[in-house]
Structures are given as C-alpha cells and as structure tokens.
Amino acid sequence: MSWGFTMDSRSSRLAGYPSHGEGIKVSDESIVLNFLNNRAAQAKDHTTLNPEELIEEAMSQAETLAPDFIQSIRRSANDRIASRRKTARAARRAIGTDWAATVKSFDELLATSEEIHQRSLAAMIRGFGKRDEAEKVIRSHGRWLAGKNLKVLMTLTIHARACRTATEIAPLVFAGFDDGAFARLRTLYEIGVIHRIIGTGPYEVCERYHCYSAVEYLDDLRDQRRYGAQVGWLPPSDEMIAEAEQDAQEVYSLYGPDIRRPYEWARPLFPNKPGRITFADLDKHATNNGLRALYLTGNHGIHAGAYVALSNVDTKKSYLNSTRPSGRIENFELLIRGAVTLLELVSIATCRQVAAEYQLLDEAFAQAVMEEAAEGVFRSLQADVQQREERMHCRDRGNGDRSSAEGTSSHPSSASKRPRQRDPNGDSAPSSAPTNHKPSTTGPPIGIGTDGRV
C-alpha cells in the first residue's frame, strides 16, 4: 500500500549531475520510502501523520533500517582519516620547505612582541611604586582604576590579546588554512584599531571603554539565560543577574543610557556626530582607512558570503570543493604581511605609551627591536619568494627538456603516459590536468610598499 509518499524525477533531481536526462530518482526500493509507507499503512487516521516527524523517526532507527549503508559510510570515513592526515602533513611540509626562513622570522617577531609586553608590564608596576599596591589595584576588578593607570592597563591588556591573536594566525597560515587565518587577521585588525583609539584618546575615552564592559557582561548573562539551554549551558543565577544589573546601572548614571550602544564609549571623539557610532568611524579616526583593506579582506574568512562560496567551486577538479588545507601563495604572503604590520604597530604603540605615561622614556627603545624583527620577517619572506620562484623555474625547465625528449622518442605512446598525483581531497588526477588559476577567494589585493609592508 502506498500513502502518497512518492518522489518524482523533478523533486528528487540533484541539479548539475547528469543522469541520462531524467535526473536522479528515488529508487522504488528506498528504505526510507518503504518505512514511511508502512507507518502510513499502520495509522488509523492519516490526517494525524506528520511527514517530518516520520522522517526523524526513520533517521533515529538508521542502525536497524540501513545497517549496510551505515557501515559503508563508517568504513569509508575511517579510510579517509589516513588520507586527510597525509594531506595535512604534505601541506605543512611544503610550507615548511618553501617558507622556512619566514616561519623562523615570524616566531622571532612573536617572541619580541611578548618580551615588549612583559617589559611594559614591569614598567607599569614600577610606576605604581610598590608591587603590592599595583596588584591590589589590578585585582580590584578595575573599580579603583582611572587616568593613566587605567589607560596603561587597557593598553597592555589589548596588546596581550594582539600578541595572542597573531600567535593563533601563525599555525593556521603554516598549516594551509587560509580562511581561518583571515578570520583571525580581521580580529587582529579590530584589536589594532581599538588599541589606537584607547592609546591616542583622552583618559575619558578609556574610562568609558572600561565601564562599557559592565554593559557587555549584563548582555551576555541575559543572552545565556535566554538561549543557553539550547546548547546545554546552565543559566546564570538571579544573584549574578542582579549584581550585573547594579553595575550597569552605575554606568548608566555616569554616562547616560546611550552608553548601551556599541562604540558609544568613544563619543568624546565624535561630539558632533549624529546617531550611532560605528566601527567604520573608529577605523577612519584611528588609521584614516590606510589599512582598511585588511579588514575588508578578512571579512571573507568570517562571513558565509556568496562570492567565497562560489569561488570555492572548482569545476576542473574531481572533488569540486576542497575540504582540506590549501595555502595558496598569494594568500600566504598577504596574511604574513598583514599580521606583521598590525602586530608591529600595536607593540610599538604599547612601549611608547608606557614610556610616556610613566616618564620611563628609555622603554621606548623597544621600538627599534620590534622594527628590526618586523624587517627580518619581510626580508625572509622576500628571500623565500625568490627561492621558490627559482625552484619552480628549474622544475619547469626540466619538464620542458623531458617533453622535448619524449617528442623525439621512437615510442610515441610514451608521451601519453602521464604520471598521476594526489589531489587535496585524496582522489587521483593527472598531473598535467589544467589548473584553475582563479583569483584569491579572500578579496581584492592590497598594495605592498617598497619596504615590504602592507
């Protein structure tokens, strides 16, 4: 008996896959379809049947209904584990070979930035006079902080996050995960803009920024209570909510209810601007949009945009969409240059801020070390690019010589024997197959200065 659960060729066709002009049809032997029809036959009242609920019921019994199908997927997935690991190792090995000097120099840059942070932190503590007093103030949740002490603490806190974010970019880049690295680069850019706004603005801006954290915390607690159960979070207690509301109310009494708006804490920098303040306003004020291309490019690593989705379809490859590391050369260079430029700016601003606020002027000499480390990365990157191009040129020239030899060979069939190589998804493909030289899927290129900086 059939109770209406049928699929014709139009509704079941998978677009883009040829199937003798008829599309792909659901087989009459479909386990799911038979299950639905059997359940329909057992029902006394068909009007009470819910197709979606029946589908979910069938899925919950997958082990029983389709054991061979389930085991087939599991076996294939287990086989792919080794293939995925091999691809990952190959990507890391290729990047480690082609960019060895850059990897080493980038590590030196990260270590230099961290050293600047630790020295600046020690200088701030010396500025308090006594370490016990500094720890008391720092651990008081900021309630007693204001003026230069708060400004330096915020500067150091944001710089620490910049250093950590750049450290996160490194393994993503060096493992061939472009999108993840661009997403973190975008975060690093935001950190750099906020760092500059706090560092160059008056104390009031920093104090408002600090107080706005109470507003964000209250919003987080309310969101956790509203949506947390859906992902297994325990809801915050009434006491936590009440305490956060009290802190937020103190902020409202100081700065007015508009402080609830994002970036309203920066209002002293935009006294005549009507309406809301946006990140674009902060960006223009901090950098005059000089590096905004990094931000816009990084957007593609975060958002599910149509451009990136379509650009990741490669019809010249058997797998269409890559699910594994890639590490295209143009993305590698852009990511490294962007990360170095941003971390250099934040690190230098940090040591200069501490030197100025506490009159420890010698601390500003750390700028020279950071600049040297950044220059070292750019030099290494340029050298790696040149060596990589030379290796590719030699390889291409060697391939050309072999092709000429094959063309004069007495065995014409030998020219058609093409070696096969593994593609990023584990499928075999002829090494001479045309490649898809598409532009970077992460956005428009950025101008590079003569000194190697973005």
mmCIF file of N, CA and C in Angstrom, residues 195-294:
data_model
loop_
_atom_site.group_PDB
_atom_site.id
_atom_site.type_symbol
_atom_site.label_atom_id
_atom_site.label_comp_id
_atom_site.label_asym_id
_atom_site.label_seq_id
_atom_site.Cartn_x
_atom_site.Cartn_y
_atom_site.Cartn_z
ATOM 1 N N HIS A 195 43.014 49.529 20.037
ATOM 2 C CA HIS A 195 44.242 49.867 20.764
ATOM 3 C C HIS A 195 44.670 51.301 20.465
ATOM 4 N N ARG A 196 44.584 51.686 19.216
ATOM 5 C CA ARG A 196 44.985 53.050 18.856
ATOM 6 C C ARG A 196 43.995 54.083 19.392
ATOM 7 N N ILE A 197 42.705 53.767 19.360
ATOM 8 C CA ILE A 197 41.700 54.686 19.892
ATOM 9 C C ILE A 197 41.937 54.919 21.381
ATOM 10 N N ILE A 198 42.192 53.841 22.114
ATOM 11 C CA ILE A 198 42.435 53.962 23.552
ATOM 12 C C ILE A 198 43.736 54.713 23.812
ATOM 13 N N GLY A 199 44.766 54.401 23.040
ATOM 14 C CA GLY A 199 46.069 55.000 23.286
ATOM 15 C C GLY A 199 46.153 56.470 22.946
ATOM 16 N N THR A 200 45.471 56.898 21.887
ATOM 17 C CA THR A 200 45.573 58.296 21.455
ATOM 18 C C THR A 200 44.456 59.175 22.003
ATOM 19 N N GLY A 201 43.402 58.567 22.509
ATOM 20 C CA GLY A 201 42.282 59.342 23.019
ATOM 21 C C GLY A 201 42.532 59.854 24.429
ATOM 22 N N PRO A 202 41.686 60.746 24.916
ATOM 23 C CA PRO A 202 41.804 61.238 26.291
ATOM 24 C C PRO A 202 41.455 60.147 27.293
ATOM 25 N N TYR A 203 41.793 60.395 28.553
ATOM 26 C CA TYR A 203 41.506 59.404 29.584
ATOM 27 C C TYR A 203 40.020 59.050 29.635
ATOM 28 N N GLU A 204 39.164 60.002 29.356
ATOM 29 C CA GLU A 204 37.725 59.763 29.437
ATOM 30 C C GLU A 204 37.293 58.633 28.506
ATOM 31 N N VAL A 205 37.882 58.573 27.324
ATOM 32 C CA VAL A 205 37.521 57.514 26.379
ATOM 33 C C VAL A 205 37.873 56.151 26.960
ATOM 34 N N CYS A 206 39.050 56.036 27.540
ATOM 35 C CA CYS A 206 39.464 54.771 28.133
ATOM 36 C C CYS A 206 38.561 54.399 29.305
ATOM 37 N N GLU A 207 38.193 55.376 30.117
ATOM 38 C CA GLU A 207 37.323 55.104 31.264
ATOM 39 C C GLU A 207 35.938 54.651 30.808
ATOM 40 N N ARG A 208 35.416 55.268 29.761
ATOM 41 C CA ARG A 208 34.120 54.859 29.225
ATOM 42 C C ARG A 208 34.206 53.450 28.623
ATOM 43 N N TYR A 209 35.303 53.182 27.956
ATOM 44 C CA TYR A 209 35.517 51.848 27.380
ATOM 45 C C TYR A 209 35.532 50.794 28.481
ATOM 46 N N HIS A 210 36.238 51.111 29.552
ATOM 47 C CA HIS A 210 36.317 50.183 30.676
ATOM 48 C C HIS A 210 34.946 49.961 31.305
ATOM 49 N N CYS A 211 34.187 51.013 31.501
ATOM 50 C CA CYS A 211 32.866 50.882 32.117
ATOM 51 C C CYS A 211 31.885 50.155 31.206
ATOM 52 N N TYR A 212 32.075 50.282 29.906
ATOM 53 C CA TYR A 212 31.171 49.611 28.971
ATOM 54 C C TYR A 212 31.240 48.095 29.128
ATOM 55 N N SER A 213 32.311 47.589 29.704
ATOM 56 C CA SER A 213 32.415 46.146 29.921
ATOM 57 C C SER A 213 31.288 45.641 30.811
ATOM 58 N N ALA A 214 30.807 46.486 31.740
ATOM 59 C CA ALA A 214 29.685 46.086 32.591
ATOM 60 C C ALA A 214 28.417 45.902 31.768
ATOM 61 N N VAL A 215 28.232 46.740 30.749
ATOM 62 C CA VAL A 215 27.066 46.626 29.868
ATOM 63 C C VAL A 215 27.155 45.332 29.057
ATOM 64 N N GLU A 216 28.329 45.062 28.515
ATOM 65 C CA GLU A 216 28.510 43.834 27.731
ATOM 66 C C GLU A 216 28.299 42.590 28.592
ATOM 67 N N TYR A 217 28.790 42.644 29.811
ATOM 68 C CA TYR A 217 28.653 41.488 30.701
ATOM 69 C C TYR A 217 27.186 41.212 31.010
ATOM 70 N N LEU A 218 26.419 42.255 31.272
ATOM 71 C CA LEU A 218 24.990 42.080 31.535
ATOM 72 C C LEU A 218 24.281 41.510 30.308
ATOM 73 N N ASP A 219 24.619 42.014 29.139
ATOM 74 C CA ASP A 219 24.011 41.487 27.907
ATOM 75 C C ASP A 219 24.332 40.004 27.730
ATOM 76 N N ASP A 220 25.574 39.622 28.037
ATOM 77 C CA ASP A 220 25.958 38.215 27.911
ATOM 78 C C ASP A 220 25.150 37.333 28.861
ATOM 79 N N LEU A 221 24.998 37.783 30.101
ATOM 80 C CA LEU A 221 24.234 36.996 31.069
ATOM 81 C C LEU A 221 22.787 36.829 30.623
ATOM 82 N N ARG A 222 22.207 37.889 30.133
ATOM 83 C CA ARG A 222 20.816 37.806 29.671
ATOM 84 C C ARG A 222 20.686 36.875 28.469
ATOM 85 N N ASP A 223 21.653 36.933 27.564
ATOM 86 C CA ASP A 223 21.611 36.033 26.407
ATOM 87 C C ASP A 223 21.785 34.577 26.835
ATOM 88 N N GLN A 224 22.658 34.351 27.819
ATOM 89 C CA GLN A 224 22.841 32.988 28.316
ATOM 90 C C GLN A 224 21.560 32.455 28.938
ATOM 91 N N ARG A 225 20.859 33.311 29.655
ATOM 92 C CA ARG A 225 19.595 32.879 30.256
ATOM 93 C C ARG A 225 18.552 32.610 29.174
ATOM 94 N N ARG A 226 18.559 33.430 28.131
ATOM 95 C CA ARG A 226 17.531 33.319 27.094
ATOM 96 C C ARG A 226 17.790 32.137 26.159
ATOM 97 N N TYR A 227 19.063 31.923 25.797
ATOM 98 C CA TYR A 227 19.356 30.925 24.762
ATOM 99 C C TYR A 227 20.272 29.791 25.224
ATOM 100 N N GLY A 228 20.845 29.904 26.412
ATOM 101 C CA GLY A 228 21.863 28.945 26.829
ATOM 102 C C GLY A 228 21.397 27.513 26.906
ATOM 103 N N ALA A 229 20.141 27.306 27.300
ATOM 104 C CA ALA A 229 19.639 25.938 27.446
ATOM 105 C C ALA A 229 19.684 25.181 26.131
ATOM 106 N N GLN A 230 19.605 25.889 25.019
ATOM 107 C CA GLN A 230 19.608 25.235 23.708
ATOM 108 C C GLN A 230 20.937 24.543 23.415
ATOM 109 N N VAL A 231 22.007 25.022 24.038
ATOM 110 C CA VAL A 231 23.327 24.426 23.807
ATOM 111 C C VAL A 231 23.889 23.800 25.079
ATOM 112 N N GLY A 232 23.040 23.592 26.073
ATOM 113 C CA GLY A 232 23.462 22.890 27.273
ATOM 114 C C GLY A 232 24.124 23.738 28.334
ATOM 115 N N TRP A 233 24.024 25.053 28.258
ATOM 116 C CA TRP A 233 24.600 25.915 29.282
ATOM 117 C C TRP A 233 23.674 25.987 30.485
ATOM 118 N N LEU A 234 24.282 26.106 31.650
ATOM 119 C CA LEU A 234 23.495 26.373 32.840
ATOM 120 C C LEU A 234 23.147 27.856 32.875
ATOM 121 N N PRO A 235 21.923 28.205 33.164
ATOM 122 C CA PRO A 235 21.547 29.623 33.185
ATOM 123 C C PRO A 235 22.210 30.333 34.354
ATOM 124 N N PRO A 236 22.574 31.597 34.194
ATOM 125 C CA PRO A 236 23.143 32.357 35.315
ATOM 126 C C PRO A 236 22.111 32.517 36.420
ATOM 127 N N SER A 237 22.589 32.602 37.639
ATOM 128 C CA SER A 237 21.691 32.722 38.785
ATOM 129 C C SER A 237 21.074 34.115 38.849
ATOM 130 N N ASP A 238 20.002 34.224 39.614
ATOM 131 C CA ASP A 238 19.359 35.524 39.811
ATOM 132 C C ASP A 238 20.312 36.501 40.482
ATOM 133 N N GLU A 239 21.160 35.972 41.383
ATOM 134 C CA GLU A 239 22.115 36.845 42.075
ATOM 135 C C GLU A 239 23.124 37.430 41.090
ATOM 136 N N MET A 240 23.594 36.617 40.148
ATOM 137 C CA MET A 240 24.539 37.115 39.149
ATOM 138 C C MET A 240 23.903 38.197 38.286
ATOM 139 N N ILE A 241 22.668 37.962 37.869
ATOM 140 C CA ILE A 241 21.964 38.948 37.052
ATOM 141 C C ILE A 241 21.766 40.240 37.827
ATOM 142 N N ALA A 242 21.357 40.121 39.087
ATOM 143 C CA ALA A 242 21.082 41.312 39.899
ATOM 144 C C ALA A 242 22.350 42.137 40.115
ATOM 145 N N GLU A 243 23.463 41.457 40.385
ATOM 146 C CA GLU A 243 24.723 42.175 40.593
ATOM 147 C C GLU A 243 25.176 42.868 39.310
ATOM 148 N N ALA A 244 25.034 42.184 38.186
ATOM 149 C CA ALA A 244 25.415 42.784 36.909
ATOM 150 C C ALA A 244 24.518 43.968 36.568
ATOM 151 N N GLU A 245 23.240 43.867 36.870
ATOM 152 C CA GLU A 245 22.319 44.981 36.612
ATOM 153 C C GLU A 245 22.677 46.193 37.459
ATOM 154 N N GLN A 246 23.108 45.948 38.687
ATOM 155 C CA GLN A 246 23.514 47.057 39.549
ATOM 156 C C GLN A 246 24.758 47.757 38.996
ATOM 157 N N ASP A 247 25.735 46.969 38.549
ATOM 158 C CA ASP A 247 26.940 47.567 37.965
ATOM 159 C C ASP A 247 26.597 48.364 36.709
ATOM 160 N N ALA A 248 25.738 47.800 35.866
ATOM 161 C CA ALA A 248 25.358 48.500 34.640
ATOM 162 C C ALA A 248 24.602 49.781 34.952
ATOM 163 N N GLN A 249 23.777 49.747 35.984
ATOM 164 C CA GLN A 249 23.021 50.942 36.351
ATOM 165 C C GLN A 249 23.949 52.061 36.789
ATOM 166 N N GLU A 250 25.033 51.712 37.458
ATOM 167 C CA GLU A 250 26.023 52.726 37.841
ATOM 168 C C GLU A 250 26.643 53.364 36.596
ATOM 169 N N VAL A 251 26.878 52.545 35.588
ATOM 170 C CA VAL A 251 27.433 53.075 34.336
ATOM 171 C C VAL A 251 26.429 54.004 33.665
ATOM 172 N N TYR A 252 25.145 53.620 33.656
ATOM 173 C CA TYR A 252 24.116 54.471 33.049
ATOM 174 C C TYR A 252 24.025 55.806 33.777
ATOM 175 N N SER A 253 24.164 55.762 35.092
ATOM 176 C CA SER A 253 24.072 57.014 35.854
ATOM 177 C C SER A 253 25.255 57.925 35.581
ATOM 178 N N LEU A 254 26.391 57.337 35.225
ATOM 179 C CA LEU A 254 27.576 58.143 34.925
ATOM 180 C C LEU A 254 27.528 58.738 33.522
ATOM 181 N N TYR A 255 27.137 57.921 32.551
ATOM 182 C CA TYR A 255 27.268 58.328 31.151
ATOM 183 C C TYR A 255 25.956 58.383 30.387
ATOM 184 N N GLY A 256 24.856 58.088 31.030
ATOM 185 C CA GLY A 256 23.570 58.137 30.354
ATOM 186 C C GLY A 256 23.213 56.815 29.700
ATOM 187 N N PRO A 257 21.957 56.627 29.348
ATOM 188 C CA PRO A 257 21.508 55.348 28.776
ATOM 189 C C PRO A 257 22.091 55.043 27.400
ATOM 190 N N ASP A 258 22.558 56.060 26.686
ATOM 191 C CA ASP A 258 23.097 55.810 25.343
ATOM 192 C C ASP A 258 24.377 54.988 25.365
ATOM 193 N N ILE A 259 25.006 54.868 26.537
ATOM 194 C CA ILE A 259 26.237 54.090 26.619
ATOM 195 C C ILE A 259 25.976 52.625 26.298
ATOM 196 N N ARG A 260 24.700 52.237 26.270
ATOM 197 C CA ARG A 260 24.355 50.863 25.894
ATOM 198 C C ARG A 260 24.758 50.550 24.447
ATOM 199 N N ARG A 261 24.783 51.571 23.611
ATOM 200 C CA ARG A 261 25.076 51.343 22.195
ATOM 201 C C ARG A 261 26.536 50.932 21.994
ATOM 202 N N PRO A 262 26.780 50.015 21.071
ATOM 203 C CA PRO A 262 28.170 49.667 20.754
ATOM 204 C C PRO A 262 28.950 50.896 20.277
ATOM 205 N N TYR A 263 30.152 51.062 20.781
ATOM 206 C CA TYR A 263 31.082 52.133 20.415
ATOM 207 C C TYR A 263 30.629 53.508 20.914
ATOM 208 N N GLU A 264 29.559 53.562 21.675
ATOM 209 C CA GLU A 264 29.160 54.846 22.255
ATOM 210 C C GLU A 264 30.191 55.323 23.269
ATOM 211 N N TRP A 265 30.977 54.400 23.786
ATOM 212 C CA TRP A 265 32.030 54.780 24.720
ATOM 213 C C TRP A 265 33.038 55.727 24.073
ATOM 214 N N ALA A 266 33.107 55.755 22.754
ATOM 215 C CA ALA A 266 34.050 56.638 22.053
ATOM 216 C C ALA A 266 33.434 57.988 21.717
ATOM 217 N N ARG A 267 32.282 58.318 22.272
ATOM 218 C CA ARG A 267 31.576 59.559 21.934
ATOM 219 C C ARG A 267 32.435 60.811 22.093
ATOM 220 N N PRO A 268 33.314 60.941 23.106
ATOM 221 C CA PRO A 268 34.137 62.158 23.206
ATOM 222 C C PRO A 268 34.963 62.446 21.958
ATOM 223 N N LEU A 269 35.243 61.435 21.159
ATOM 224 C CA LEU A 269 35.996 61.647 19.925
ATOM 225 C C LEU A 269 35.104 62.095 18.778
ATOM 226 N N PHE A 270 33.787 61.955 18.938
ATOM 227 C CA PHE A 270 32.829 62.310 17.884
ATOM 228 C C PHE A 270 31.686 63.137 18.480
ATOM 229 N N PRO A 271 32.005 64.282 19.074
ATOM 230 C CA PRO A 271 30.962 65.051 19.780
ATOM 231 C C PRO A 271 29.869 65.577 18.863
ATOM 232 N N ASN A 272 30.171 65.795 17.616
ATOM 233 C CA ASN A 272 29.192 66.395 16.699
ATOM 234 C C ASN A 272 28.563 65.384 15.744
ATOM 235 N N LYS A 273 28.883 64.118 15.914
ATOM 236 C CA LYS A 273 28.325 63.111 15.007
ATOM 237 C C LYS A 273 26.914 62.725 15.447
ATOM 238 N N PRO A 274 25.926 62.867 14.576
ATOM 239 C CA PRO A 274 24.568 62.443 14.931
ATOM 240 C C PRO A 274 24.421 60.929 14.841
ATOM 241 N N GLY A 275 23.532 60.379 15.613
ATOM 242 C CA GLY A 275 23.242 58.954 15.523
ATOM 243 C C GLY A 275 24.328 58.087 16.132
ATOM 244 N N ARG A 276 24.327 56.855 15.704
ATOM 245 C CA ARG A 276 25.230 55.860 16.267
ATOM 246 C C ARG A 276 26.660 56.017 15.748
ATOM 247 N N ILE A 277 27.579 55.585 16.579
ATOM 248 C CA ILE A 277 28.980 55.496 16.184
ATOM 249 C C ILE A 277 29.234 54.061 15.722
ATOM 250 N N THR A 278 29.907 53.905 14.617
ATOM 251 C CA THR A 278 30.185 52.583 14.064
ATOM 252 C C THR A 278 31.675 52.282 14.119
ATOM 253 N N PHE A 279 32.011 51.029 13.884
ATOM 254 C CA PHE A 279 33.426 50.672 13.833
ATOM 255 C C PHE A 279 34.124 51.384 12.685
ATOM 256 N N ALA A 280 33.396 51.617 11.594
ATOM 257 C CA ALA A 280 33.985 52.345 10.469
ATOM 258 C C ALA A 280 34.414 53.744 10.901
ATOM 259 N N ASP A 281 33.652 54.365 11.808
ATOM 260 C CA ASP A 281 34.039 55.679 12.328
ATOM 261 C C ASP A 281 35.346 55.577 13.109
ATOM 262 N N LEU A 282 35.450 54.561 13.952
ATOM 263 C CA LEU A 282 36.679 54.382 14.721
ATOM 264 C C LEU A 282 37.858 54.094 13.798
ATOM 265 N N ASP A 283 37.618 53.285 12.796
ATOM 266 C CA ASP A 283 38.679 52.919 11.861
ATOM 267 C C ASP A 283 39.216 54.156 11.144
ATOM 268 N N LYS A 284 38.315 54.973 10.652
ATOM 269 C CA LYS A 284 38.747 56.171 9.935
ATOM 270 C C LYS A 284 39.486 57.119 10.860
ATOM 271 N N HIS A 285 39.016 57.246 12.098
ATOM 272 C CA HIS A 285 39.666 58.137 13.056
ATOM 273 C C HIS A 285 41.062 57.621 13.420
ATOM 274 N N ALA A 286 41.193 56.293 13.556
ATOM 275 C CA ALA A 286 42.452 55.720 14.020
ATOM 276 C C ALA A 286 43.484 55.588 12.915
ATOM 277 N N THR A 287 43.057 55.190 11.725
ATOM 278 C CA THR A 287 44.007 54.873 10.654
ATOM 279 C C THR A 287 43.772 55.656 9.377
ATOM 280 N N ASN A 288 42.700 56.457 9.360
ATOM 281 C CA ASN A 288 42.308 57.154 8.130
ATOM 282 C C ASN A 288 42.111 56.155 6.990
ATOM 283 N N ASN A 289 41.661 54.960 7.359
ATOM 284 C CA ASN A 289 41.386 53.877 6.404
ATOM 285 C C ASN A 289 42.630 53.427 5.641
ATOM 286 N N GLY A 290 43.794 53.721 6.188
ATOM 287 C CA GLY A 290 45.016 53.357 5.481
ATOM 288 C C GLY A 290 45.243 51.865 5.356
ATOM 289 N N LEU A 291 44.695 51.087 6.303
ATOM 290 C CA LEU A 291 44.869 49.634 6.266
ATOM 291 C C LEU A 291 43.537 48.908 6.192
ATOM 292 N N ARG A 292 42.487 49.601 5.830
ATOM 293 C CA ARG A 292 41.148 49.015 5.874
ATOM 294 C C ARG A 292 41.002 47.814 4.935
ATOM 295 N N ALA A 293 41.825 47.754 3.909
ATOM 296 C CA ALA A 293 41.742 46.606 3.004
ATOM 297 C C ALA A 293 41.970 45.294 3.748
ATOM 298 N N LEU A 294 42.786 45.319 4.804
ATOM 299 C CA LEU A 294 42.987 44.113 5.600
ATOM 300 C C LEU A 294 41.684 43.680 6.259
#
